[in-house]
Short mmCIF file of C-alpha atoms and ligand atoms in Angstrom, two decimals:
data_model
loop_
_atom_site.label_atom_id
_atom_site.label_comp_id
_atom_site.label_asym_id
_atom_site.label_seq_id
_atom_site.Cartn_x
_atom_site.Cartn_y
_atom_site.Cartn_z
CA UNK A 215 13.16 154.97 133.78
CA UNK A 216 12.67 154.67 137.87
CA UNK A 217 10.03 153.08 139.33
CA UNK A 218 8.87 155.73 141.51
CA UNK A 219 5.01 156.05 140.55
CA UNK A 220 2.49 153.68 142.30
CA UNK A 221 -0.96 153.06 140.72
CA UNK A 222 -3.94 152.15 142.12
CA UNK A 223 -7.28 150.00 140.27
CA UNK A 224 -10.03 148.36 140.67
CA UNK A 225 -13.32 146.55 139.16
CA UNK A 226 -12.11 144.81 136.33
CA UNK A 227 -14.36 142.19 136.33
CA UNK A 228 -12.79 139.54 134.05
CA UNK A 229 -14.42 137.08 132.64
CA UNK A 230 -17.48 138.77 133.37
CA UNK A 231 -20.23 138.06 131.12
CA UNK A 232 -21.53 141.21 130.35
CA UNK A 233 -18.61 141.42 128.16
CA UNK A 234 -19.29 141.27 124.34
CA UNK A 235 -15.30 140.45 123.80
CA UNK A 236 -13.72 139.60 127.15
CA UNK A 237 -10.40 139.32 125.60
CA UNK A 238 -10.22 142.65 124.42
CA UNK A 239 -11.46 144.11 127.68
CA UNK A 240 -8.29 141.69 128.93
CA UNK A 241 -5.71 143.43 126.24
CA UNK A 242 -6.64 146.45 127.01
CA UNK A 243 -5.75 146.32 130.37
CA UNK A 244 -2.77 144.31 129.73
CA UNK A 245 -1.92 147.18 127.19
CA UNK A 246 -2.14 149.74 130.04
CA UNK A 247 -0.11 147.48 132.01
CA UNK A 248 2.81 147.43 129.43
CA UNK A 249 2.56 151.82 129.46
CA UNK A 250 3.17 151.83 133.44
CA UNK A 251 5.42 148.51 133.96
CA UNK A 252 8.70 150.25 134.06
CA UNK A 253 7.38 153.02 136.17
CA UNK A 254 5.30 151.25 138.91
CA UNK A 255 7.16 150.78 142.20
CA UNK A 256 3.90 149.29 143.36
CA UNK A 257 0.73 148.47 141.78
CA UNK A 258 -2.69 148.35 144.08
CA UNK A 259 -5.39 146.05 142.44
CA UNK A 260 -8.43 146.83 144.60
CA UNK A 261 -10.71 144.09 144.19
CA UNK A 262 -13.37 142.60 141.84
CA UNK A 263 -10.58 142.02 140.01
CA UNK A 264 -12.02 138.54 138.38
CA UNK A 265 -15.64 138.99 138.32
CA UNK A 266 -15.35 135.62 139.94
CA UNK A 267 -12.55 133.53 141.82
CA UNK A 268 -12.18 130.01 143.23
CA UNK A 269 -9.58 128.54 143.88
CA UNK A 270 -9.55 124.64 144.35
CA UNK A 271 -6.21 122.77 145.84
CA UNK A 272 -5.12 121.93 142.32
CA UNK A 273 -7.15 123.67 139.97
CA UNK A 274 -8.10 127.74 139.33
CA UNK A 275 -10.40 128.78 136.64
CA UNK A 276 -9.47 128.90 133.39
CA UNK A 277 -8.44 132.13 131.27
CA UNK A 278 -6.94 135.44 132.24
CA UNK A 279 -3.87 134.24 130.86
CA UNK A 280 -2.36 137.30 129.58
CA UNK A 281 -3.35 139.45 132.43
CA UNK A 282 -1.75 136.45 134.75
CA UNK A 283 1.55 137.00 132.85
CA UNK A 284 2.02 140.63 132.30
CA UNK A 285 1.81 141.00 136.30
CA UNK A 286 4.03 137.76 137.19
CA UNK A 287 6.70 139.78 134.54
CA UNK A 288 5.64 142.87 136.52
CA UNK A 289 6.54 141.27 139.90
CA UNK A 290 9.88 139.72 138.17
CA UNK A 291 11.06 142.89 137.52
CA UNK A 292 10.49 144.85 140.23
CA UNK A 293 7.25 146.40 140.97
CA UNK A 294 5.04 144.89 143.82
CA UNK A 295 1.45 143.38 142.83
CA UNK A 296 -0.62 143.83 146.02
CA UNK A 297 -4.75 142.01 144.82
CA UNK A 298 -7.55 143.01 147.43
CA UNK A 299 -10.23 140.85 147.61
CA UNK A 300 -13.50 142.61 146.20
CA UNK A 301 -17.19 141.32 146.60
CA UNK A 302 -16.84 139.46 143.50
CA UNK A 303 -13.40 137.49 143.93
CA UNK A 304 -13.65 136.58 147.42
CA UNK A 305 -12.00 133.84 146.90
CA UNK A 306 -8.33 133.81 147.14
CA UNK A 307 -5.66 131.59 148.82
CA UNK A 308 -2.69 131.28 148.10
CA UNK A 309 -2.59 130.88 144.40
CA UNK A 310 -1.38 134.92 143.54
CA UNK A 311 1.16 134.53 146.51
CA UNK A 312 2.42 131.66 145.55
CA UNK A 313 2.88 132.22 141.48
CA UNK A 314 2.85 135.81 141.24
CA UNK A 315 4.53 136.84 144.36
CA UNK A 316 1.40 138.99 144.36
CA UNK A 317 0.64 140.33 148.47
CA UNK A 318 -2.89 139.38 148.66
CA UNK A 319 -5.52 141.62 151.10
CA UNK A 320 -9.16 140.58 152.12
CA UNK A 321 -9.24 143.76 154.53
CA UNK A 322 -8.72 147.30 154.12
CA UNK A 323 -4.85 148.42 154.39
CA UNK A 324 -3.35 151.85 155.96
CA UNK A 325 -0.03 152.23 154.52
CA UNK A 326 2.69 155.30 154.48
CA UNK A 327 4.12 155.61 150.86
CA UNK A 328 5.98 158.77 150.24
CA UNK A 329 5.45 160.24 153.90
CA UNK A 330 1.69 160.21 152.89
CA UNK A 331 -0.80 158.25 154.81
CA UNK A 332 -2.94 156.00 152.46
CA UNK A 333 -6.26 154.05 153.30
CA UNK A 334 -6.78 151.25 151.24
CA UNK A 335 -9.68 149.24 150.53
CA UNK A 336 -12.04 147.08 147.79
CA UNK A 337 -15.09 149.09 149.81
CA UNK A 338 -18.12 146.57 150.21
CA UNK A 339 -19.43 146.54 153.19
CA UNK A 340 -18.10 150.09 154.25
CA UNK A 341 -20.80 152.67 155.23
CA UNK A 342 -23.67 149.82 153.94
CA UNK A 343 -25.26 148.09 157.08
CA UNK A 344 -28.14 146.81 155.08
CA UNK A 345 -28.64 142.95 156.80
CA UNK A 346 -29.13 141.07 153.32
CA UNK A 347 -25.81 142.19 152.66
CA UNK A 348 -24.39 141.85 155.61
CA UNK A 349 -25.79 138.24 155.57
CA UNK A 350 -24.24 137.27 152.08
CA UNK A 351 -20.95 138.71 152.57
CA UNK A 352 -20.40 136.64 155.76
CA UNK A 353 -21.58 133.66 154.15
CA UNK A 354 -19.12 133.92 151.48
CA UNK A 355 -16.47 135.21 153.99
CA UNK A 356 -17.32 131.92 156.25
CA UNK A 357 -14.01 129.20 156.02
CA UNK A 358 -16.74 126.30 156.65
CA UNK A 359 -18.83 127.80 153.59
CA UNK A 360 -15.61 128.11 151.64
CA UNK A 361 -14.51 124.66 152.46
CA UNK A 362 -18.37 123.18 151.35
CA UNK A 363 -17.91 124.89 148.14
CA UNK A 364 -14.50 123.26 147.20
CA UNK A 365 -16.25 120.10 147.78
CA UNK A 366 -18.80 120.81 144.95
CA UNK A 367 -17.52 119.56 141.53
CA UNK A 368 -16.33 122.46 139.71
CA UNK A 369 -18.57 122.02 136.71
CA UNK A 370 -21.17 122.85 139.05
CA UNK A 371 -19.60 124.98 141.58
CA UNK A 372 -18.10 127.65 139.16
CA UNK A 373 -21.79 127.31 136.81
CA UNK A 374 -23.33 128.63 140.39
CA UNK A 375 -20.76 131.09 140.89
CA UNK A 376 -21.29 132.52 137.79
CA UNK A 377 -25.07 132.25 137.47
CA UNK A 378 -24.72 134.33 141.28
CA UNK A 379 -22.47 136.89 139.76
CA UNK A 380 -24.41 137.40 136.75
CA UNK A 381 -27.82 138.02 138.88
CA UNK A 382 -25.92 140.53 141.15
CA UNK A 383 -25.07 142.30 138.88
CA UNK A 384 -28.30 142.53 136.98
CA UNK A 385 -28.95 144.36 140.14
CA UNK A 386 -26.94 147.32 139.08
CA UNK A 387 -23.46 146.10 138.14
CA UNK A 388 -24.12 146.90 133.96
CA UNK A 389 -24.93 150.77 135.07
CA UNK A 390 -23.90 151.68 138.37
CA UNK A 391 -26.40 154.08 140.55
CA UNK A 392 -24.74 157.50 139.63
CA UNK A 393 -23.47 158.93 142.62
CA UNK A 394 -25.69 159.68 145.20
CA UNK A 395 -24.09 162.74 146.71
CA UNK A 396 -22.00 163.93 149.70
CA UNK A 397 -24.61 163.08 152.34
CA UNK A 398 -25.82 159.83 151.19
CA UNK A 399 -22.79 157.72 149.00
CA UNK A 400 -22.13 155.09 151.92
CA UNK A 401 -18.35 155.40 151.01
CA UNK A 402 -18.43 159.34 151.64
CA UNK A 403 -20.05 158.89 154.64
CA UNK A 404 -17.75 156.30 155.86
CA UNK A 405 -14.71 158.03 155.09
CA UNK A 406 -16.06 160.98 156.52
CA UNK A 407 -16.34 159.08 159.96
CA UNK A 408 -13.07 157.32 159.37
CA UNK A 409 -11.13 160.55 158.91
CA UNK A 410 -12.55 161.88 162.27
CA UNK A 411 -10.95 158.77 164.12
CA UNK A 412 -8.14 158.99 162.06
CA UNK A 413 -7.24 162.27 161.21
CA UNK A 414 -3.63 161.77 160.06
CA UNK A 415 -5.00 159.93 157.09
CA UNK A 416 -3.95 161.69 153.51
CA UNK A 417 -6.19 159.65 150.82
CA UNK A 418 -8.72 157.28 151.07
CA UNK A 419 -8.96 155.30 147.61
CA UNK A 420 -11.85 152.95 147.07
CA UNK A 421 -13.06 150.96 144.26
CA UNK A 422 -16.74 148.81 144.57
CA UNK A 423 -19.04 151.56 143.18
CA UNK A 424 -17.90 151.62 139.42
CA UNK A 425 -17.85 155.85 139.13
CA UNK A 426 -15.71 158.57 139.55
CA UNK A 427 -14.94 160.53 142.06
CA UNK A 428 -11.97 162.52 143.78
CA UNK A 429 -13.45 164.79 146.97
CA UNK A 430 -11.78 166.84 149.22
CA UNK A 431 -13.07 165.49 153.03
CA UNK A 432 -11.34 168.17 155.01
CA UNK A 433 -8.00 170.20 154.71
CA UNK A 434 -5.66 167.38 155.01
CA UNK A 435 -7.98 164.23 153.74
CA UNK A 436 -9.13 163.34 150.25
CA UNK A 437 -11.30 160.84 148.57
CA UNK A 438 -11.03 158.80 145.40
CA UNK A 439 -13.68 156.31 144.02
CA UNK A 440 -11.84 155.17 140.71
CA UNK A 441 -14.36 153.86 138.31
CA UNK A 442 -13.71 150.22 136.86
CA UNK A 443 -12.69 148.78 133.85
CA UNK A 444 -15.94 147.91 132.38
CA UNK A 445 -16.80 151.58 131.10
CA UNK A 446 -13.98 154.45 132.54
CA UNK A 447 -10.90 152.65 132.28
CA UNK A 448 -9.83 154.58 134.89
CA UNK A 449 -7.06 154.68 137.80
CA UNK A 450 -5.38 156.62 140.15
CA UNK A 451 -1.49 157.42 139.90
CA UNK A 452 0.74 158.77 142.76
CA UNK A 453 4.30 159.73 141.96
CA UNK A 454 5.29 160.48 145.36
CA UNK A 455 4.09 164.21 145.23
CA UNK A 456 0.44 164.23 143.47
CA UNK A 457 -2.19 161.64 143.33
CA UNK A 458 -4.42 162.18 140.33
CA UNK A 459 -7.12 159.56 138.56
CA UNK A 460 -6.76 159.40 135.06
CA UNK A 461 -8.47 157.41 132.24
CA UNK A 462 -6.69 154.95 129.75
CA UNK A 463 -7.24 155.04 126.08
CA UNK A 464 -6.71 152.58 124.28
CA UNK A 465 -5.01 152.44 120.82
CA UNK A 466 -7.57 151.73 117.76
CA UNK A 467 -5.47 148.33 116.70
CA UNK A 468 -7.08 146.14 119.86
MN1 MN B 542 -17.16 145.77 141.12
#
């Protein structure tokens, strides 16, 4: 089979708490995995990926160990592993470079594939100039904060990264705001102004929001918000002529 299809998605959250069975919501994806590994020239995993990361200088967090190996294989064989950094796995060095061979991105990526202009990105922060998040997301962006954190035994650190993640998302993360329509979704309205500065852009593919979404801006520019992993198991597929977002099922034997 050629690897001519690339795949895009997001919002995975492992490890995530919410989960009744993490490792099935791990298999399953690992199962997907295995259906587009010998087709995928490239494979886009756009952010909150872990539902939270930190890497120390000798140490990452435990588990994900099947997910960690399917896309090492993945990268062995051929298809490039690009990880964006979400709002939940800010996090990341130079761990996935370094043993996956994975191309890591903490800011939102144009790239031509297939003569199409792409626009890539996680999508916090896009479109939402709120100042509480604004605040947060530098703090956590901040190299000073980041080093101050390292220095925290991990027992601790990871217990507070957690106990973070798990109120954040008690704000809204275990079901999403439905979408809030063309005129007030902060990633419609951003791509909408991003398209008018950039009109030579083909698709704009975001993740962050956890639904569905694929919107036509103007004649030449579309939209994709491709659900998550927690309850759509969803992603987006281009094969170098269509881009379409499609939903995984699983088989019954998980
Ligand atoms: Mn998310």
């Amino acid at each position: 089979m050629a690897k001519d299809k690339v795949y895009f998605v997001s919002d995975m959250h492992f490890g995530s708490t919410v989960f009744e069975h993490p490792k099935v919501t791990e298999k399953r994806f690992v199962r997907w995995l295995d259906t587009i590994r010998e087709e995928a020239k490239v494979l886009y995993l756009l952010g909150d990926i872990f539902d939270f990361w930190f890497e120390y200088k000798k140490v990452v967090p435990r588990g994900f160990t099947r997910f960690l190996g399917k896309i090492a294989e993945m990268h062995d064989q051929g298809t490039e592993i690009h990880f964006f950094t979400g709002n939940h796995d800010i996090w990341m060095f130079d761990y996935f470079q370094e043993e996956v061979g994975a191309i890591v991105h903490t800011k939102p990526l144009t790239v031509a594939i297939d003569g199409k202009n792409f626009y890539l990105a996680h999508g916090d922060g896009l479109g939402d100039d709120s100042h509480s998040f604004k605040l947060i997301r530098s703090i956590f962006h901040n190299r000073f904060c980041q080093v101050l954190f390292a220095g925290i035994p991990s027992r601790w650190g990871i217990g507070f990264a957690h106990s973070w993640s798990k109120q954040s998302r008690q704000k809204g993360l275990a079901s999403p705001a439905p979408y809030f329509g063309e005129d007030k979704e902060h990633l419609v309205l951003y791509a909408k102004a991003y398209i008018k500065e950039h009109p030579d852009i083909d698709y704009l593919i975001f993740g962050h929001r956890h639904i569905l979404l694929d919107l036509m801006l103007n004649r030449k520019s579309r939209m994709m918000i491709i659900g998550d992993w927690m309850q759509y198991f969803s992603y987006a597929v281009f094969d170098g002529k269509e881009l379409n977002l499609e939903q995984y099922t699983a088989p019954y034997d998980l």
